[in-house]
Amino acid sequence: MYELDTGSYRKVTHLFENVPINTWFAQAVINGVANGQVFVDNLLNPEVVYIIHNYGMSLILGDSTNTGFNQFLIEYWSKARRSHNEFLQAYPESWDKIIPTLLTNDLLIEGVDSAEKIIQAKNVLHTRVNFSFNPKKYSQLRTKVNLDDYDIREFGIDDFANYSGSVVPNLFWRDADTFRKNGKAYAVYVKGELASVAFSSCQNDEILELGIETNPDFRGCGLAKIACIRLIDYALDCGLTPIWACRKGNLGSYKLAESIGFVVDCELAYYQLKM
C-alpha cells in the first residue's frame, strides 16, 4: 500500500462522490487545510483510501473486498503507536463486516458491554450521529435569545496557538494563517475570562461544521449554546449550511445540537482504536 504525498491528494476525490455520510473532516485533509495522512491501494487509480486527520478521526472509502489493502490495515493497526485515540468511520456499510476481522483485539460495543470492560478494551464500537440543520427550528429558538446580553468576541489569530483543550481550532486547521483565511470562531467571555468558543472545524464554500469547547469552570451555564448561535448566524449570513456530528454517547454535544436547530440525519458505526 502507498502513502500519498500532499501533491497527489486530489487523486482520491472521486471516491467521495455520492457518499451520503459527513466526510468534511477528511475532505479538509485532501484540500490541504488540515494536516493528516492519506493511504491508497494504487498510486495511479486508487479504489480505496484511508485518510487520517491529525485530530484523530479517520475515514475509509472504497472497495471493502480489496484483500491487499485489508492486509495493510491489519499490519498498520497492529503496529500503530498512537499518541491519541483514533476514531474511524467507513463507507460503504460493507466495511462494518470487514473491520472487526482486521483488528488484533476484540471489538467491544458501547451500550452492550459493561463500562468496566469498555475502559479496558483496546477497540470499542460506538455510534456516530450525523445531524442536519433545520432552519425553521432554529428560527423559532433564535427569537428567544438576545446575543447583546453576552460578551461575545471574535476568536483571533493570537488565540489560535494559545487556546488549549480537547476540541480547539489548532487541532483542526493546518496552521493559524490557514484558519484566518478559511475559518471562523467566536468566544463568549464572562468577566473578562474566556468561557466558551464555537469555531468552524471544517469550512468551505458550502458548509460550516461547528466545533465547541467550554472552559470547565463555565460548563452547565448555557454559554456553549450562545457561542454556537453566534457562529450559526455568521454561517447563515454567508450562505453556508451549518453542520454538526458527534458520538451518540456524548450526551452534552448531542443535546446541544438538538437545542440549536439540528435534527438527527443518520447514524453509523464509529470505531475507537485506542492508544
Short mmCIF file of C-alpha atoms in Angstrom, two decimals:
data_model
loop_
_atom_site.label_atom_id
_atom_site.label_comp_id
_atom_site.label_asym_id
_atom_site.label_seq_id
_atom_site.Cartn_x
_atom_site.Cartn_y
_atom_site.Cartn_z
CA MET A 1 0.00 0.00 0.00
CA TYR A 2 1.08 3.57 -0.54
CA GLU A 3 1.06 6.86 1.33
CA LEU A 4 0.33 9.77 -0.97
CA ASP A 5 2.31 12.98 -0.86
CA THR A 6 0.23 16.11 -0.44
CA GLY A 7 0.51 16.97 -4.12
CA SER A 8 -1.30 13.76 -5.04
CA TYR A 9 -4.22 14.00 -2.62
CA ARG A 10 -6.60 15.06 -5.39
CA LYS A 11 -6.32 11.59 -6.91
CA VAL A 12 -8.87 10.30 -4.39
CA THR A 13 -11.57 12.95 -4.79
CA HIS A 14 -13.67 10.64 -6.98
CA LEU A 15 -14.08 8.28 -4.02
CA PHE A 16 -16.10 10.96 -2.21
CA GLU A 17 -18.74 11.11 -4.94
CA ASN A 18 -22.24 10.04 -3.85
CA VAL A 19 -21.09 9.27 -0.30
CA PRO A 20 -24.09 10.15 1.92
CA ILE A 21 -22.29 10.49 5.26
CA ASN A 22 -20.44 13.51 6.64
CA THR A 23 -16.87 13.36 5.30
CA TRP A 24 -15.95 17.04 5.63
CA PHE A 25 -13.07 16.44 8.06
CA ALA A 26 -11.43 14.06 5.58
CA GLN A 27 -12.02 16.44 2.69
CA ALA A 28 -10.24 19.12 4.73
CA VAL A 29 -7.12 16.93 4.67
CA ILE A 30 -7.48 16.30 0.93
CA ASN A 31 -7.92 20.02 0.29
CA GLY A 32 -4.80 20.88 2.29
CA VAL A 33 -6.41 22.95 5.03
CA ALA A 34 -5.91 20.27 7.71
CA ASN A 35 -2.95 18.05 8.47
CA GLY A 36 -3.10 14.29 8.09
CA GLN A 37 -2.07 11.20 6.16
CA VAL A 38 -3.59 9.55 3.09
CA PHE A 39 -3.06 5.89 2.17
CA VAL A 40 -4.27 4.23 -1.05
CA ASP A 41 -4.21 0.84 -2.72
CA ASN A 42 -2.90 2.15 -6.05
CA LEU A 43 -0.90 5.28 -6.83
CA LEU A 44 -2.39 5.81 -10.28
CA ASN A 45 -6.02 4.72 -9.90
CA PRO A 46 -6.99 4.40 -6.23
CA GLU A 47 -10.05 2.29 -5.49
CA VAL A 48 -9.82 2.55 -1.71
CA VAL A 49 -8.44 5.27 0.57
CA TYR A 50 -7.67 5.57 4.28
CA ILE A 51 -7.48 9.17 5.49
CA ILE A 52 -6.23 10.05 8.96
CA HIS A 53 -6.91 13.56 10.25
CA ASN A 54 -4.38 14.84 12.79
CA TYR A 55 -7.17 15.39 15.30
CA GLY A 56 -7.56 11.61 15.50
CA MET A 57 -10.55 10.99 13.24
CA SER A 58 -10.15 8.73 10.23
CA LEU A 59 -12.14 7.56 7.24
CA ILE A 60 -12.02 4.62 4.86
CA LEU A 61 -13.77 4.92 1.49
CA GLY A 62 -13.97 2.46 -1.35
CA ASP A 63 -13.74 -1.25 -2.07
CA SER A 64 -14.04 -3.33 1.11
CA THR A 65 -13.06 -6.54 -0.72
CA ASN A 66 -9.57 -5.36 -1.66
CA THR A 67 -7.59 -8.06 0.17
CA GLY A 68 -4.24 -6.36 -0.33
CA PHE A 69 -5.42 -3.15 1.25
CA ASN A 70 -7.15 -5.01 4.06
CA GLN A 71 -3.91 -6.82 4.86
CA PHE A 72 -2.19 -3.44 5.02
CA LEU A 73 -4.79 -2.29 7.55
CA ILE A 74 -4.16 -5.37 9.71
CA GLU A 75 -0.43 -4.68 9.77
CA TYR A 76 -0.81 -0.92 10.19
CA TRP A 77 -3.24 -1.16 13.10
CA SER A 78 -1.32 -3.93 14.85
CA LYS A 79 1.88 -1.86 14.79
CA ALA A 80 0.35 1.57 15.36
CA ARG A 81 1.90 3.68 18.10
CA ARG A 82 -0.77 6.29 18.57
CA SER A 83 -0.30 9.47 20.60
CA HIS A 84 -4.09 9.66 20.97
CA ASN A 85 -7.14 7.53 20.27
CA GLU A 86 -8.26 7.09 16.68
CA PHE A 87 -11.95 7.28 15.75
CA LEU A 88 -12.67 5.54 12.47
CA GLN A 89 -15.61 5.72 10.06
CA ALA A 90 -16.02 3.77 6.83
CA TYR A 91 -18.22 3.70 3.75
CA PRO A 92 -19.87 1.74 2.22
CA GLU A 93 -21.56 -0.21 5.02
CA SER A 94 -19.94 -3.44 3.83
CA TRP A 95 -16.89 -2.29 5.79
CA ASP A 96 -18.80 -2.89 9.03
CA LYS A 97 -18.47 -6.64 8.49
CA ILE A 98 -14.83 -6.38 7.46
CA ILE A 99 -13.29 -4.02 10.02
CA PRO A 100 -13.88 -6.23 13.11
CA THR A 101 -12.00 -9.05 11.35
CA LEU A 102 -8.98 -6.80 10.76
CA LEU A 103 -8.49 -5.79 14.39
CA THR A 104 -5.94 -7.63 16.52
CA ASN A 105 -8.02 -7.30 19.70
CA ASP A 106 -11.70 -7.93 20.31
CA LEU A 107 -14.18 -5.19 19.46
CA LEU A 108 -16.42 -4.28 22.40
CA ILE A 109 -19.67 -2.38 21.97
CA GLU A 110 -20.65 0.77 23.84
CA GLY A 111 -24.03 0.28 25.49
CA VAL A 112 -23.77 -3.51 25.33
CA ASP A 113 -20.57 -4.39 27.17
CA SER A 114 -20.01 -3.17 30.72
CA ALA A 115 -18.42 0.20 31.38
CA GLU A 116 -15.51 -1.55 33.11
CA LYS A 117 -14.82 -3.70 30.05
CA ILE A 118 -15.12 -0.68 27.75
CA ILE A 119 -12.47 1.17 29.75
CA GLN A 120 -10.07 -1.77 29.46
CA ALA A 121 -10.81 -2.57 25.81
CA LYS A 122 -8.41 -1.73 23.00
CA ASN A 123 -11.19 -1.38 20.42
CA VAL A 124 -14.70 -0.06 21.02
CA LEU A 125 -17.63 0.25 18.64
CA HIS A 126 -19.56 3.49 19.16
CA THR A 127 -22.29 5.13 17.14
CA ARG A 128 -21.66 8.39 15.31
CA VAL A 129 -24.57 10.69 14.60
CA ASN A 130 -24.76 12.99 11.59
CA PHE A 131 -27.20 15.84 12.09
CA SER A 132 -28.89 18.06 9.54
CA PHE A 133 -29.77 21.70 10.13
CA ASN A 134 -33.45 22.63 10.40
CA PRO A 135 -33.81 26.37 9.59
CA LYS A 136 -37.39 26.54 10.87
CA LYS A 137 -36.47 25.00 14.20
CA TYR A 138 -33.51 27.36 14.50
CA SER A 139 -35.52 30.48 13.69
CA GLN A 140 -38.02 29.60 16.41
CA LEU A 141 -35.37 29.34 19.11
CA ARG A 142 -33.34 32.25 17.76
CA THR A 143 -36.08 34.76 18.61
CA LYS A 144 -35.73 33.80 22.28
CA VAL A 145 -32.01 34.65 22.51
CA ASN A 146 -30.57 38.16 22.67
CA LEU A 147 -26.85 37.99 21.96
CA ASP A 148 -26.43 41.57 23.16
CA ASP A 149 -26.80 40.20 26.68
CA TYR A 150 -23.42 38.49 26.36
CA ASP A 151 -19.79 39.47 25.88
CA ILE A 152 -19.07 37.80 22.53
CA ARG A 153 -15.85 38.44 20.64
CA GLU A 154 -14.29 37.09 17.51
CA PHE A 155 -11.63 34.50 18.31
CA GLY A 156 -8.41 35.90 16.88
CA ILE A 157 -5.17 34.56 15.47
CA ASP A 158 -3.34 35.26 18.73
CA ASP A 159 -5.80 32.93 20.46
CA PHE A 160 -5.26 30.15 17.91
CA ALA A 161 -1.98 28.79 19.27
CA ASN A 162 -2.56 29.66 22.91
CA TYR A 163 -6.01 28.17 23.50
CA SER A 164 -5.81 24.60 24.74
CA GLY A 165 -8.45 21.92 25.12
CA SER A 166 -9.71 18.70 23.58
CA VAL A 167 -11.73 20.36 20.79
CA VAL A 168 -9.99 23.56 19.71
CA PRO A 169 -9.21 25.23 16.35
CA ASN A 170 -5.49 24.45 16.26
CA LEU A 171 -6.29 20.72 16.20
CA PHE A 172 -8.42 21.05 13.07
CA TRP A 173 -6.53 23.53 10.89
CA ARG A 174 -3.12 23.25 9.26
CA ASP A 175 -1.87 26.47 10.83
CA ALA A 176 -3.04 29.85 12.10
CA ASP A 177 -2.86 31.52 8.69
CA THR A 178 -4.99 28.80 7.09
CA PHE A 179 -7.55 29.24 9.85
CA ARG A 180 -7.51 33.02 9.41
CA LYS A 181 -8.20 32.72 5.69
CA ASN A 182 -10.71 29.88 5.80
CA GLY A 183 -12.25 29.57 9.25
CA LYS A 184 -14.20 31.48 11.85
CA ALA A 185 -14.64 31.39 15.62
CA TYR A 186 -16.49 33.30 18.32
CA ALA A 187 -15.84 33.27 22.05
CA VAL A 188 -18.09 34.10 24.98
CA TYR A 189 -16.40 35.86 27.88
CA VAL A 190 -17.53 36.17 31.49
CA LYS A 191 -15.94 38.99 33.48
CA GLY A 192 -13.06 39.02 31.03
CA GLU A 193 -12.44 35.28 31.18
CA LEU A 194 -12.85 33.14 28.09
CA ALA A 195 -15.75 30.79 28.84
CA SER A 196 -16.68 29.06 25.58
CA VAL A 197 -15.51 29.00 21.96
CA ALA A 198 -17.50 27.90 18.91
CA PHE A 199 -15.43 27.53 15.77
CA SER A 200 -15.53 26.08 12.29
CA SER A 201 -13.80 22.71 12.47
CA CYS A 202 -14.34 22.49 8.70
CA GLN A 203 -15.42 25.28 6.38
CA ASN A 204 -15.65 25.75 2.64
CA ASP A 205 -17.90 27.44 0.10
CA GLU A 206 -20.82 25.17 1.02
CA ILE A 207 -20.73 24.34 4.71
CA LEU A 208 -19.51 25.30 8.14
CA GLU A 209 -19.10 22.41 10.57
CA LEU A 210 -19.19 23.50 14.19
CA GLY A 211 -16.74 22.62 16.93
CA ILE A 212 -17.22 23.72 20.53
CA GLU A 213 -15.02 23.90 23.62
CA THR A 214 -16.12 25.23 27.01
CA ASN A 215 -13.95 26.13 29.97
CA PRO A 216 -14.71 23.52 32.70
CA ASP A 217 -15.42 26.36 35.15
CA PHE A 218 -18.33 27.52 32.98
CA ARG A 219 -19.91 24.25 31.91
CA GLY A 220 -23.62 23.95 32.57
CA CYS A 221 -24.17 27.70 32.16
CA GLY A 222 -25.58 27.56 28.64
CA LEU A 223 -22.69 29.52 27.15
CA ALA A 224 -21.80 26.89 24.55
CA LYS A 225 -25.26 27.41 23.09
CA ILE A 226 -24.69 31.16 22.90
CA ALA A 227 -21.31 30.77 21.18
CA CYS A 228 -22.82 28.32 18.69
CA ILE A 229 -25.74 30.61 17.90
CA ARG A 230 -23.34 33.43 17.08
CA LEU A 231 -21.38 31.16 14.74
CA ILE A 232 -24.55 29.79 13.12
CA ASP A 233 -25.73 33.35 12.50
CA TYR A 234 -22.42 34.01 10.76
CA ALA A 235 -22.76 30.86 8.65
CA LEU A 236 -26.28 31.74 7.57
CA ASP A 237 -25.26 35.32 6.74
CA CYS A 238 -22.57 33.83 4.45
CA GLY A 239 -24.98 31.41 2.80
CA LEU A 240 -23.31 28.37 4.40
CA THR A 241 -25.09 25.29 5.74
CA PRO A 242 -24.30 24.61 9.42
CA ILE A 243 -23.10 21.04 10.06
CA TRP A 244 -22.97 19.01 13.27
CA ALA A 245 -21.80 15.49 14.06
CA CYS A 246 -20.84 13.74 17.28
CA ARG A 247 -20.59 10.44 19.08
CA LYS A 248 -24.02 9.32 20.24
CA GLY A 249 -22.70 8.71 23.73
CA ASN A 250 -21.55 12.32 24.01
CA LEU A 251 -24.81 13.48 25.55
CA GLY A 252 -23.64 17.06 26.03
CA SER A 253 -22.88 17.52 22.34
CA TYR A 254 -25.98 15.57 21.27
CA LYS A 255 -28.34 17.66 23.40
CA LEU A 256 -26.62 20.90 22.42
CA ALA A 257 -27.13 20.07 18.74
CA GLU A 258 -30.83 19.46 19.30
CA SER A 259 -31.15 22.74 21.21
CA ILE A 260 -29.80 24.86 18.33
CA GLY A 261 -31.79 23.60 15.39
CA PHE A 262 -30.18 20.31 14.40
CA VAL A 263 -32.05 17.04 13.88
CA VAL A 264 -30.69 13.52 13.52
CA ASP A 265 -29.99 12.64 9.90
CA CYS A 266 -28.27 9.25 10.16
CA GLU A 267 -26.25 7.00 12.45
CA LEU A 268 -23.18 4.96 11.56
CA ALA A 269 -20.53 2.73 13.08
CA TYR A 270 -17.73 4.61 14.81
CA TYR A 271 -14.67 2.59 15.79
CA GLN A 272 -12.45 3.74 18.64
CA LEU A 273 -8.94 2.36 18.26
CA LYS A 274 -7.18 3.20 21.50
CA MET A 275 -3.59 4.19 22.13
#
